[in-house]
PDB file of C-alpha atoms and ligand atoms in Angstrom:
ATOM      1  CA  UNK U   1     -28.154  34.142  27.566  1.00 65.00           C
ATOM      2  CA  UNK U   2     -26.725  34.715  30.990  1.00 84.00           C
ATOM      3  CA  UNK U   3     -22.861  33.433  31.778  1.00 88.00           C
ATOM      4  CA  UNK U   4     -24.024  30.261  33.704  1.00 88.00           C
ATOM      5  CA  UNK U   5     -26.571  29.107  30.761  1.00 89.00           C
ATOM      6  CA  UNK U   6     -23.603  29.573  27.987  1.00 89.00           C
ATOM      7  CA  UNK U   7     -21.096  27.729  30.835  1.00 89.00           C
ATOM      8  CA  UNK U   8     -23.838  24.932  31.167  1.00 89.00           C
ATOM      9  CA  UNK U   9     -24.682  24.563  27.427  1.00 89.00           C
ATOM     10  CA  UNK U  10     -20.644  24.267  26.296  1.00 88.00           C
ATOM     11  CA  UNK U  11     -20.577  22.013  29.056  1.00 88.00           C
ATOM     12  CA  UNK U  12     -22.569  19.697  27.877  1.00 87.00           C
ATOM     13  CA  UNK U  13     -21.384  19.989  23.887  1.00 90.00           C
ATOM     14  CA  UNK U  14     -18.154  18.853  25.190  1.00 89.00           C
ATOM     15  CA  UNK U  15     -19.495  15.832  27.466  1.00 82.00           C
ATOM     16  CA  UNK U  16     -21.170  15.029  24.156  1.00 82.00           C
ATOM     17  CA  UNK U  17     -18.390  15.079  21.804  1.00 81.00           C
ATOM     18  CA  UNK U  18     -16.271  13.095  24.640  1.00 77.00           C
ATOM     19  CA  UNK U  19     -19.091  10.569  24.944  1.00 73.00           C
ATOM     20  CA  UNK U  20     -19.804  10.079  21.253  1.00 71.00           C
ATOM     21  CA  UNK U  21     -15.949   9.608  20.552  1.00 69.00           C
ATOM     22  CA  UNK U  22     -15.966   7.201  22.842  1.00 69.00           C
ATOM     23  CA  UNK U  23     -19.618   5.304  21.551  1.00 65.00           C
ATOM     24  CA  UNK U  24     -17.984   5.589  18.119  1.00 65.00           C
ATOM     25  CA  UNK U  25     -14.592   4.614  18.914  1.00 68.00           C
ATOM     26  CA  UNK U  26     -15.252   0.784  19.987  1.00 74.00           C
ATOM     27  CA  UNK U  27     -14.858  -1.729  17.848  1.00 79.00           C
ATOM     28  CA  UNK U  28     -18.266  -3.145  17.980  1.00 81.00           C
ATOM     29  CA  UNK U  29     -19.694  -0.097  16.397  1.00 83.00           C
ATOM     30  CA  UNK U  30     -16.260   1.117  14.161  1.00 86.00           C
ATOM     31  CA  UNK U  31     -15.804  -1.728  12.550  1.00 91.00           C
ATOM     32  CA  UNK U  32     -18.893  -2.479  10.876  1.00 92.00           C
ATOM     33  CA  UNK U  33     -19.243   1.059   9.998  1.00 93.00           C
ATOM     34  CA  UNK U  34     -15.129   0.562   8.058  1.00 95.00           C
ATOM     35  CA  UNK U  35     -16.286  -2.034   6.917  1.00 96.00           C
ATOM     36  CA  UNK U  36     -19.294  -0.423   5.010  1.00 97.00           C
ATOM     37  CA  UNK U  37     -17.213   2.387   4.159  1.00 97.00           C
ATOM     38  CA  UNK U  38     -14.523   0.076   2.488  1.00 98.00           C
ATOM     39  CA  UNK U  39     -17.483  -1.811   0.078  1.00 98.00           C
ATOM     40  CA  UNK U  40     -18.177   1.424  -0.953  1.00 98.00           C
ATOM     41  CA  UNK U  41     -14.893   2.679  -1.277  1.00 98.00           C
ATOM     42  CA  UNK U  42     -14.250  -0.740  -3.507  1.00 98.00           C
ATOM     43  CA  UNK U  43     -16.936   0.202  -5.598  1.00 98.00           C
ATOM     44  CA  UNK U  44     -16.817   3.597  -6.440  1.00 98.00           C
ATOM     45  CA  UNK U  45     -13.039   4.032  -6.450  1.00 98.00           C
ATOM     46  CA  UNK U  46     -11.964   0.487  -7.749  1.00 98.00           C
ATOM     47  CA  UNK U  47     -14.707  -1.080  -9.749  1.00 98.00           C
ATOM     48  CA  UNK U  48     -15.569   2.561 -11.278  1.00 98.00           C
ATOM     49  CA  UNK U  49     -11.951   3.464 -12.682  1.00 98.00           C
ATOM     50  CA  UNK U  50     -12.123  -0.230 -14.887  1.00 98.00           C
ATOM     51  CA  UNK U  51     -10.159  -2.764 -12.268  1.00 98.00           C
ATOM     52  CA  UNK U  52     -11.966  -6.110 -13.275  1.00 98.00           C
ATOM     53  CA  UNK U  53      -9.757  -8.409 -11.482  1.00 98.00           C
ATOM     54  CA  UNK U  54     -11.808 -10.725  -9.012  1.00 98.00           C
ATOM     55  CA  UNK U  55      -8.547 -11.414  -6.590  1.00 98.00           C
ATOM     56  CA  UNK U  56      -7.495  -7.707  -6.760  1.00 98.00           C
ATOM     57  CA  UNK U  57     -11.189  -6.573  -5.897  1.00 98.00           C
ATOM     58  CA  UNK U  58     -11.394  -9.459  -2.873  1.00 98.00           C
ATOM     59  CA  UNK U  59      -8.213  -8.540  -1.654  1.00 98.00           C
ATOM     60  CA  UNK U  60      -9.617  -4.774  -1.714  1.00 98.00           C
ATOM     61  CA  UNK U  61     -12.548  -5.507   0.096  1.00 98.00           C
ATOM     62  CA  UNK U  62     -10.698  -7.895   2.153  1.00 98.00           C
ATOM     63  CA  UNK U  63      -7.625  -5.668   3.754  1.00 98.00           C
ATOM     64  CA  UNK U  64      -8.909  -3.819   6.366  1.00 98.00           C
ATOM     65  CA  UNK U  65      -6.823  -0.003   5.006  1.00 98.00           C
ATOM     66  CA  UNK U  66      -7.889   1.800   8.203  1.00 97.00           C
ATOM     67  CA  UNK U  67      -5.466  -0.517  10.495  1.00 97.00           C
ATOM     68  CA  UNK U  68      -2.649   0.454   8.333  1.00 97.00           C
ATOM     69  CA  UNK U  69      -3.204   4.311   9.368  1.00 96.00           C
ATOM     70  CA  UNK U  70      -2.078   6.256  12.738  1.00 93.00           C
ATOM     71  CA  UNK U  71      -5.018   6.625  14.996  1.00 90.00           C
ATOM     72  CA  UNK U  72      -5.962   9.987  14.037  1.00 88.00           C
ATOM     73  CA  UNK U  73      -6.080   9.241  10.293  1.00 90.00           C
ATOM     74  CA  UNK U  74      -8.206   6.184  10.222  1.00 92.00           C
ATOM     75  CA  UNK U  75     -11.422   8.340   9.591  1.00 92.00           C
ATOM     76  CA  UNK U  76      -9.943   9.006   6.293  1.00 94.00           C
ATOM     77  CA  UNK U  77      -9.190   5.720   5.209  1.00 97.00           C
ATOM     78  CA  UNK U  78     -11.460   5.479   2.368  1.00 98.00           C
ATOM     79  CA  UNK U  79     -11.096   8.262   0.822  1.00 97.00           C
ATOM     80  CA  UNK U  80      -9.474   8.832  -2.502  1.00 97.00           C
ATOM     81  CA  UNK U  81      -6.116   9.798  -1.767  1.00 96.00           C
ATOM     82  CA  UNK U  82      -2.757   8.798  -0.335  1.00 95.00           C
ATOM     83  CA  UNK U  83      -1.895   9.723   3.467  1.00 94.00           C
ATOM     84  CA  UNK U  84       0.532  10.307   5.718  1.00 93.00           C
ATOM     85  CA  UNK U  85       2.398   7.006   7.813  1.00 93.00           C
ATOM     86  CA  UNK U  86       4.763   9.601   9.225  1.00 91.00           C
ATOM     87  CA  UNK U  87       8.376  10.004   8.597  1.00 92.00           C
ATOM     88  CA  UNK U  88       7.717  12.199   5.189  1.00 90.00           C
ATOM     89  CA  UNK U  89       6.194   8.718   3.938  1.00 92.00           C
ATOM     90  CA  UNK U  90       2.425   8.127   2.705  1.00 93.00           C
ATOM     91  CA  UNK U  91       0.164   5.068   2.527  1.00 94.00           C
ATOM     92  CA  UNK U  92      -0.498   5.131  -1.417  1.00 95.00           C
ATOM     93  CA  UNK U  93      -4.125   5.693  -2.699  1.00 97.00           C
ATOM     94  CA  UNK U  94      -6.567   2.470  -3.122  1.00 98.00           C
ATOM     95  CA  UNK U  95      -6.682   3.013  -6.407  1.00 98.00           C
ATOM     96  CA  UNK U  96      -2.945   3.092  -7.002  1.00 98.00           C
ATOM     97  CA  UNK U  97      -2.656  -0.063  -4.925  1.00 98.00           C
ATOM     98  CA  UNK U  98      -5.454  -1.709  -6.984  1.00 98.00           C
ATOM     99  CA  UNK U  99      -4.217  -0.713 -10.512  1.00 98.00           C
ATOM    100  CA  UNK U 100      -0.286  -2.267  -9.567  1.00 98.00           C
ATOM    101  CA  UNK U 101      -1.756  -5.048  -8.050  1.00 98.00           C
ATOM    102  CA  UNK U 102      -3.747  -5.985 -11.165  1.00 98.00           C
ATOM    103  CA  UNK U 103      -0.725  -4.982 -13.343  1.00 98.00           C
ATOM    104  CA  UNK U 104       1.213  -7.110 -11.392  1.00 98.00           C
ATOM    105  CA  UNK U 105      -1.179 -10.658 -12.951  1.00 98.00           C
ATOM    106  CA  UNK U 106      -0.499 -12.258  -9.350  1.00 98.00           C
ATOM    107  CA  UNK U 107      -2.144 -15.371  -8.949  1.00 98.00           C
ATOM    108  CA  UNK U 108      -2.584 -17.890  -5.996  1.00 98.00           C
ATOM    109  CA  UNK U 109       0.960 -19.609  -6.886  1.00 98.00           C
ATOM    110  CA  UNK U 110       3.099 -16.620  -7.214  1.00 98.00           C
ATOM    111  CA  UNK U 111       6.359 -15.409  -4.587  1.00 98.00           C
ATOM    112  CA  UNK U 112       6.057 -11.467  -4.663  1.00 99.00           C
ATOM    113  CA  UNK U 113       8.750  -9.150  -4.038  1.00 99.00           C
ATOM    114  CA  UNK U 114       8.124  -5.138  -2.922  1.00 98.00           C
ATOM    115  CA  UNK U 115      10.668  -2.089  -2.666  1.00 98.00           C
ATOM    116  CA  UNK U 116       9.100   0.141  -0.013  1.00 98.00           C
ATOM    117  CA  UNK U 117       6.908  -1.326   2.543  1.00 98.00           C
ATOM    118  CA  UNK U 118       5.814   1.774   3.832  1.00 97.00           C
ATOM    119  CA  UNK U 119       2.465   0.770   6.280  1.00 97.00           C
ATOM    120  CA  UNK U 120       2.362  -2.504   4.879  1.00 98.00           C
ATOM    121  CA  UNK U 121      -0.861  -2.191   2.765  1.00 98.00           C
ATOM    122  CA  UNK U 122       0.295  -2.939  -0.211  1.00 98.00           C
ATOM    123  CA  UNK U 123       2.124  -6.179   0.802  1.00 98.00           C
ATOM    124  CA  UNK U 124      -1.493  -6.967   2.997  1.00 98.00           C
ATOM    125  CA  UNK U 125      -3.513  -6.572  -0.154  1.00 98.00           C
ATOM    126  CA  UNK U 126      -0.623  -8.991  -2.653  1.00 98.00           C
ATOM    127  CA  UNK U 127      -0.395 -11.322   0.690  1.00 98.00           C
ATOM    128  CA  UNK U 128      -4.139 -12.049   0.031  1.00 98.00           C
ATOM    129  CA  UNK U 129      -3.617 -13.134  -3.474  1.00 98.00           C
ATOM    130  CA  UNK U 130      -0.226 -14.857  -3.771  1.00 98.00           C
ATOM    131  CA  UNK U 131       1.478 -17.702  -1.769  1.00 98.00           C
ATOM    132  CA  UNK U 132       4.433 -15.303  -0.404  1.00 98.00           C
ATOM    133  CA  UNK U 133       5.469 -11.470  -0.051  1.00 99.00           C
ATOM    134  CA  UNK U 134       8.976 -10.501   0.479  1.00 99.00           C
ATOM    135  CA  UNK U 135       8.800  -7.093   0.861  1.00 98.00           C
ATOM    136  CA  UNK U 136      11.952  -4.360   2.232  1.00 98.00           C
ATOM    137  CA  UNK U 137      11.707  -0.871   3.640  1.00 98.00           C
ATOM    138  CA  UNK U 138      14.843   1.588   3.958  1.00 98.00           C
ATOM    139  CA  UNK U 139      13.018   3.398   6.946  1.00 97.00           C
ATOM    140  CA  UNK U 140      13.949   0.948  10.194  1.00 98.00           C
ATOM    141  CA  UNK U 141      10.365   2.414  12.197  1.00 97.00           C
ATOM    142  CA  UNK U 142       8.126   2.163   9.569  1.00 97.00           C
ATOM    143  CA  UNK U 143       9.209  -1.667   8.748  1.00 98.00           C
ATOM    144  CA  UNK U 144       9.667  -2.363  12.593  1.00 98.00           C
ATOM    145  CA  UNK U 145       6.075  -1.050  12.988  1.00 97.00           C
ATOM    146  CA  UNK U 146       4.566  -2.713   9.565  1.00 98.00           C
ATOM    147  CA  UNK U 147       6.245  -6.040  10.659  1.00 98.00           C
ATOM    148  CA  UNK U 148       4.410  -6.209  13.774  1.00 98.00           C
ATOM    149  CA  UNK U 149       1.033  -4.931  12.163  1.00 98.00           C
ATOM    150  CA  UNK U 150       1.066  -7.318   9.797  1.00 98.00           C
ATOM    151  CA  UNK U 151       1.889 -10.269  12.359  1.00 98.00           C
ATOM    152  CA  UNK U 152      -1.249  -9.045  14.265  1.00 98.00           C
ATOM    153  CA  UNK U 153      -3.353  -9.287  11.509  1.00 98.00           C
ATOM    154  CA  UNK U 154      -2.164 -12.302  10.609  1.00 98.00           C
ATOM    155  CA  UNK U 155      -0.584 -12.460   7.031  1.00 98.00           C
ATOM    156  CA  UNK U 156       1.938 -15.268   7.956  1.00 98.00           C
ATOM    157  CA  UNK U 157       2.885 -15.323   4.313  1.00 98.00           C
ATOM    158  CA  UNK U 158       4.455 -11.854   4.371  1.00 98.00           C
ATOM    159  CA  UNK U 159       8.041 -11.168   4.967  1.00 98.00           C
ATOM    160  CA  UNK U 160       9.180  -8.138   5.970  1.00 98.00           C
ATOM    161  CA  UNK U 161      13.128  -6.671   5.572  1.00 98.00           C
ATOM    162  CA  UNK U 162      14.656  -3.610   6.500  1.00 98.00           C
ATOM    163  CA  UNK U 163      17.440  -3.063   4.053  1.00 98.00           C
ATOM    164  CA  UNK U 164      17.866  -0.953   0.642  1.00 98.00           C
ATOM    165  CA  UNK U 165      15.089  -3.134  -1.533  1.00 98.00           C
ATOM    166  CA  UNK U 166      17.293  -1.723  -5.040  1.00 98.00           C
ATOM    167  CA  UNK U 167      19.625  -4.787  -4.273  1.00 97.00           C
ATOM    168  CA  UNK U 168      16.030  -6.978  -4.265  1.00 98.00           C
ATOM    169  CA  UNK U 169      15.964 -10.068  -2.371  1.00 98.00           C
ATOM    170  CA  UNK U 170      18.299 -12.720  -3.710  1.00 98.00           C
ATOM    171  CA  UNK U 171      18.393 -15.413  -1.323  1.00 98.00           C
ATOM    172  CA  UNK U 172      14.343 -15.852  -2.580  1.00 98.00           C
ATOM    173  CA  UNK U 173      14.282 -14.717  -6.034  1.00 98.00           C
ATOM    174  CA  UNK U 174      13.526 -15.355  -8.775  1.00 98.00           C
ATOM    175  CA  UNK U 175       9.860 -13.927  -8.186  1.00 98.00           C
ATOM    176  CA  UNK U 176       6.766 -13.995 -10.498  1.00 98.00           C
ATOM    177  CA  UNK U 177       6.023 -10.000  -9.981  1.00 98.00           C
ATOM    178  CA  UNK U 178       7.724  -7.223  -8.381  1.00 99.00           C
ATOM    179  CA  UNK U 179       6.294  -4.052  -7.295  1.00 99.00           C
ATOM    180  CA  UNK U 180       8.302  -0.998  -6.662  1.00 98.00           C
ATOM    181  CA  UNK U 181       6.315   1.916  -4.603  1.00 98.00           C
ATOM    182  CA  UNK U 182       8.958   4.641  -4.388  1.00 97.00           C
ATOM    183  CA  UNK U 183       9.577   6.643  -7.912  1.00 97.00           C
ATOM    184  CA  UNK U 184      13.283   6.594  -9.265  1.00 98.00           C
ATOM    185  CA  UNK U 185      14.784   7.596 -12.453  1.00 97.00           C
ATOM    186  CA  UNK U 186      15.425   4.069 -13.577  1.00 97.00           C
ATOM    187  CA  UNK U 187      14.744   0.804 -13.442  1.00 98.00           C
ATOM    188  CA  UNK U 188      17.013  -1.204 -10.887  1.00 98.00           C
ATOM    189  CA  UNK U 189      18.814  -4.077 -12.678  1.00 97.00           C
ATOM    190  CA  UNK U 190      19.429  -6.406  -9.965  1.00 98.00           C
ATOM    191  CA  UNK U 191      15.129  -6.620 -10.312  1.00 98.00           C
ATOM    192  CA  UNK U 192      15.508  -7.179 -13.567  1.00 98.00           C
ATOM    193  CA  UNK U 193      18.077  -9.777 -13.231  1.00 98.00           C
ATOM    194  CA  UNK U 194      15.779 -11.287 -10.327  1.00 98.00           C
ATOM    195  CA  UNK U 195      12.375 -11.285 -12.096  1.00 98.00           C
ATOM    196  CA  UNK U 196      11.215 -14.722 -13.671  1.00 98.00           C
ATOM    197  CA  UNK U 197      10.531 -14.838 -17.359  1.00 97.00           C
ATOM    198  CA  UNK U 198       7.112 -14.593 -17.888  1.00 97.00           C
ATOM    199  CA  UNK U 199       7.264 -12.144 -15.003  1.00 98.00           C
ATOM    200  CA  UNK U 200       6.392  -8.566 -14.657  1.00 98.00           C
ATOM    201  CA  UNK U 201       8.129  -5.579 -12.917  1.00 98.00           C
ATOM    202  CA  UNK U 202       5.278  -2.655 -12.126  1.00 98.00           C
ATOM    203  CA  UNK U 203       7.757   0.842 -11.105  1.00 98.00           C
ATOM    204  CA  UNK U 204       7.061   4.077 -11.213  1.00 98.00           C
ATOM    205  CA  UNK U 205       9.954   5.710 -13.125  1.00 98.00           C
ATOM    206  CA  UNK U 206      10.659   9.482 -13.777  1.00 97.00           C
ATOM    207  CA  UNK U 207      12.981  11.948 -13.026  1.00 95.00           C
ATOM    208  CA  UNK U 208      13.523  13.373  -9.132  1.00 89.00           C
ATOM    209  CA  UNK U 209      10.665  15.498  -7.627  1.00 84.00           C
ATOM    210  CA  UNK U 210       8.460  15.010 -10.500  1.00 90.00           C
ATOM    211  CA  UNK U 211       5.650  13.287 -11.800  1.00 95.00           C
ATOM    212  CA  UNK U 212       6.725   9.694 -12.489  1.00 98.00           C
ATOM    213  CA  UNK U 213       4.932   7.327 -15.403  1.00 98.00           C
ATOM    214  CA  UNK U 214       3.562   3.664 -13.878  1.00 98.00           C
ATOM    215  CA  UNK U 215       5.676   0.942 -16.156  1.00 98.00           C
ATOM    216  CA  UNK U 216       5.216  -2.614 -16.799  1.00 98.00           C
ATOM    217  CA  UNK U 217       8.499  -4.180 -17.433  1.00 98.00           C
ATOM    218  CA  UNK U 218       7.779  -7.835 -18.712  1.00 98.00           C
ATOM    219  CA  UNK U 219      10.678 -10.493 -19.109  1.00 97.00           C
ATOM    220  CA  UNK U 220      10.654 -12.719 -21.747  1.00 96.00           C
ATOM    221  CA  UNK U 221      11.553 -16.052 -21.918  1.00 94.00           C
ATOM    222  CA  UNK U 222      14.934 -15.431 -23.203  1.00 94.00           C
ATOM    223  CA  UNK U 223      15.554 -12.746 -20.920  1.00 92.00           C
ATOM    224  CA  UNK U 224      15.023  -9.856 -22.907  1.00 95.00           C
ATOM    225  CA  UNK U 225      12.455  -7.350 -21.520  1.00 97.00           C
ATOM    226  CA  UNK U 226       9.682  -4.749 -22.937  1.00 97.00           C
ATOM    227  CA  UNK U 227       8.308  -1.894 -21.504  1.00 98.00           C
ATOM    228  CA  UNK U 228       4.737  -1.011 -21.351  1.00 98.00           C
ATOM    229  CA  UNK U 229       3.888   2.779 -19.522  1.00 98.00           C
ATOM    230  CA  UNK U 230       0.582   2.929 -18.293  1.00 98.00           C
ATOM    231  CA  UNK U 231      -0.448   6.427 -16.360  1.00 97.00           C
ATOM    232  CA  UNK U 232       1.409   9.345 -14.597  1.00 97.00           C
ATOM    233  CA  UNK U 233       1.583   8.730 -11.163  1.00 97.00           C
ATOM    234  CA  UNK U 234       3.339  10.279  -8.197  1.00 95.00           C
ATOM    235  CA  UNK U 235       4.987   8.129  -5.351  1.00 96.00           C
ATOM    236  CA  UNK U 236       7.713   9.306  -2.953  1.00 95.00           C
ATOM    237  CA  UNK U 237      11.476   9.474  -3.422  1.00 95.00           C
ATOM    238  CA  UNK U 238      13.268   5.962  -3.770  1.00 97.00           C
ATOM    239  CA  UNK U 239      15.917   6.131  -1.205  1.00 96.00           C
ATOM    240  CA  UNK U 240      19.285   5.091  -0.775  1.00 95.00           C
ATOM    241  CA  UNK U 241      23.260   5.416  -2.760  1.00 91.00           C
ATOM    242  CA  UNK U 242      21.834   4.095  -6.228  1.00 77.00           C
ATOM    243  CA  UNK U 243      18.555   5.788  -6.090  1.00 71.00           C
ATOM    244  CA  UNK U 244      19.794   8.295  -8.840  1.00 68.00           C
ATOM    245  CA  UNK U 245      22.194   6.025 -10.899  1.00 61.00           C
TER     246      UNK U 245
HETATM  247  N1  SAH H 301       3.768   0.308  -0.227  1.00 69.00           N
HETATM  248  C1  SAH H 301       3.534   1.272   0.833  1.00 69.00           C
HETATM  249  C2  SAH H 301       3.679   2.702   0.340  1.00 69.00           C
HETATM  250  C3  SAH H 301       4.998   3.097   0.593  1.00 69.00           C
HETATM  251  S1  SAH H 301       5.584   4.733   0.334  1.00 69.00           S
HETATM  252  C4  SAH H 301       2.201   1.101   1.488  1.00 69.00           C
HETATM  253  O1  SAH H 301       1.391   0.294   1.006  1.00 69.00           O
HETATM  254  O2  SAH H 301       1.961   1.720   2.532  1.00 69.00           O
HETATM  255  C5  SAH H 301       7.207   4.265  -0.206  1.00 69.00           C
HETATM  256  C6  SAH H 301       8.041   3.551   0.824  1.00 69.00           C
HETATM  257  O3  SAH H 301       9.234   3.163   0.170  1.00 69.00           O
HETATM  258  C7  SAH H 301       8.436   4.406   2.002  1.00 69.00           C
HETATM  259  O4  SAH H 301       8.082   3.782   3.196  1.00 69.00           O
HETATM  260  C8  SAH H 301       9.953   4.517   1.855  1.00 69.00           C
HETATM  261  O5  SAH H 301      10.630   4.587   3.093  1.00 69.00           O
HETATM  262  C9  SAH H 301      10.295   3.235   1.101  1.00 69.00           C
HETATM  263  N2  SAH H 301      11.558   3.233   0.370  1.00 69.00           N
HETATM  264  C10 SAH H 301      12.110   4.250  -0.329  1.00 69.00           C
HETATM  265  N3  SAH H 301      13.280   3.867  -0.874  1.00 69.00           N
HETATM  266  C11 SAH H 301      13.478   2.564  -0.514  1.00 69.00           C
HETATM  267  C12 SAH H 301      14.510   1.615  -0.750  1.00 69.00           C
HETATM  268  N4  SAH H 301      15.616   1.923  -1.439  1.00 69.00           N
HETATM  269  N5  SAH H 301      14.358   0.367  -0.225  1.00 69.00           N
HETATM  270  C13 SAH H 301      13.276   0.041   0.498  1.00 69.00           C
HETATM  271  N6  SAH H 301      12.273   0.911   0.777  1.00 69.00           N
HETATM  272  C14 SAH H 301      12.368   2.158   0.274  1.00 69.00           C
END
């Protein structure tokens, strides 16, 4: 092939990458097509691993994941994994957020509290279920930027905090579930202290930089509290002065 045919054929790959970007980029035609990807990403990733939960799988199909993800990552949003939000922090895995969620019991009545807004995913897909989400982030951008998504999209029941979320929320506790989504060595007592009994506590507890086991910490009605563990799991650092107490 002479120089000006191979000049004229990349030429034209590029105007059609540029222009099918584009053709795939607006809404009319991304949407649907993240929208088909989520059913299927509810079904073969939610309903296949054993989550039987009617809210939790609504909520699933309902939350629309890829808003929740930088620009360049939203191609990805259904796939098995976690992913990066930026600032060393990740948007947990569907699964992950499915499995707490349904740990959690949540139903239609319930005040929600969450350490570690991250994206604001998490909170999106409880804010579906319950009547309010209190939910605090350490990182100022990231809960800045999931405060405003979230406003966008709606969720008028969700309200976001920065602060250190180990000191939990006390001017609205005490809450019917509480889910932590940054791995520490313990659990926190002032969420223990501002759980309801009857309520449940769903952490991820282990020691630093390792794999951390998913607990269910239930309260009883007089206060006392048992532990169920439930599957190894691996979330990012809990940050802040008491993260390693
Ligand atoms: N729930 C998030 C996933 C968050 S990753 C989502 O659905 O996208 C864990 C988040 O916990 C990170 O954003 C991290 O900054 C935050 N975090 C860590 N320690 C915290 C603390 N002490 N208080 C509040 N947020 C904390």
């Amino acid at each position: 092939m002479s120089k000006a045919a191979l000049f004229v054929f990349f030429g034209l790959a590029a105007c059609g990458l540029v222009v099918s970007y584009f053709y795939f980029n607006r809404s009319e035609i991304r949407e649907p097509l993240m929208d088909r990807a989520r059913a299927k990403m509810v079904k073969t990733q939610i309903e296949a691993r054993g989550i039987r939960d009617p809210l939790v799988l609504d909520a699933m199909r309902a939350v629309p994941r890829h808003q929740f993800m930088p620009p360049m990552q939203q191609g990805r949003a259904y796939d098995d994994g976690a992913a990066s939000i930026g600032h060393g922090q990740t948007i947990s895995q569907p699964y992950i957020v499915a499995l707490m969620t349904e740990l959690a019991a949540v139903g239609p009545e319930d005040i929600v509290f969450e350490v570690g807004t991250g994206s604001g995913y998490q909170a999106a897909v409880l804010g579906e279920i319950v009547k309010a989400v209190y939910t605090v982030e350490y990182v100022e951008a990231l809960g800045l930027e999931a405060k405003a998504r979230l406003a966008a999209l709606g969720y008028d029941n969700i309200h976001v905090r920065i602060g250190d979320g180990y000191q939990g929320w006390p001017d609205h506790a005490p809450f019917d579930a509480i889910l932590v989504t940054a791995g520490i060595d313990h659990v926190p007592q002032p969420l223990i202290d501002q759980l309801k009994p009857g309520g449940r506590i769903v952490i991820p507890v282990g020691p630093e930089g390792r794999t951390q086991e998913l607990l269910v910490i239930e309260k009883n009605q007089d206060g006392s509290v048992q532990e169920t563990r439930t599957i190894p799991v691996r979330f990012v650092p809990f940050l802040g002065p008491k993260a390693a107490d």
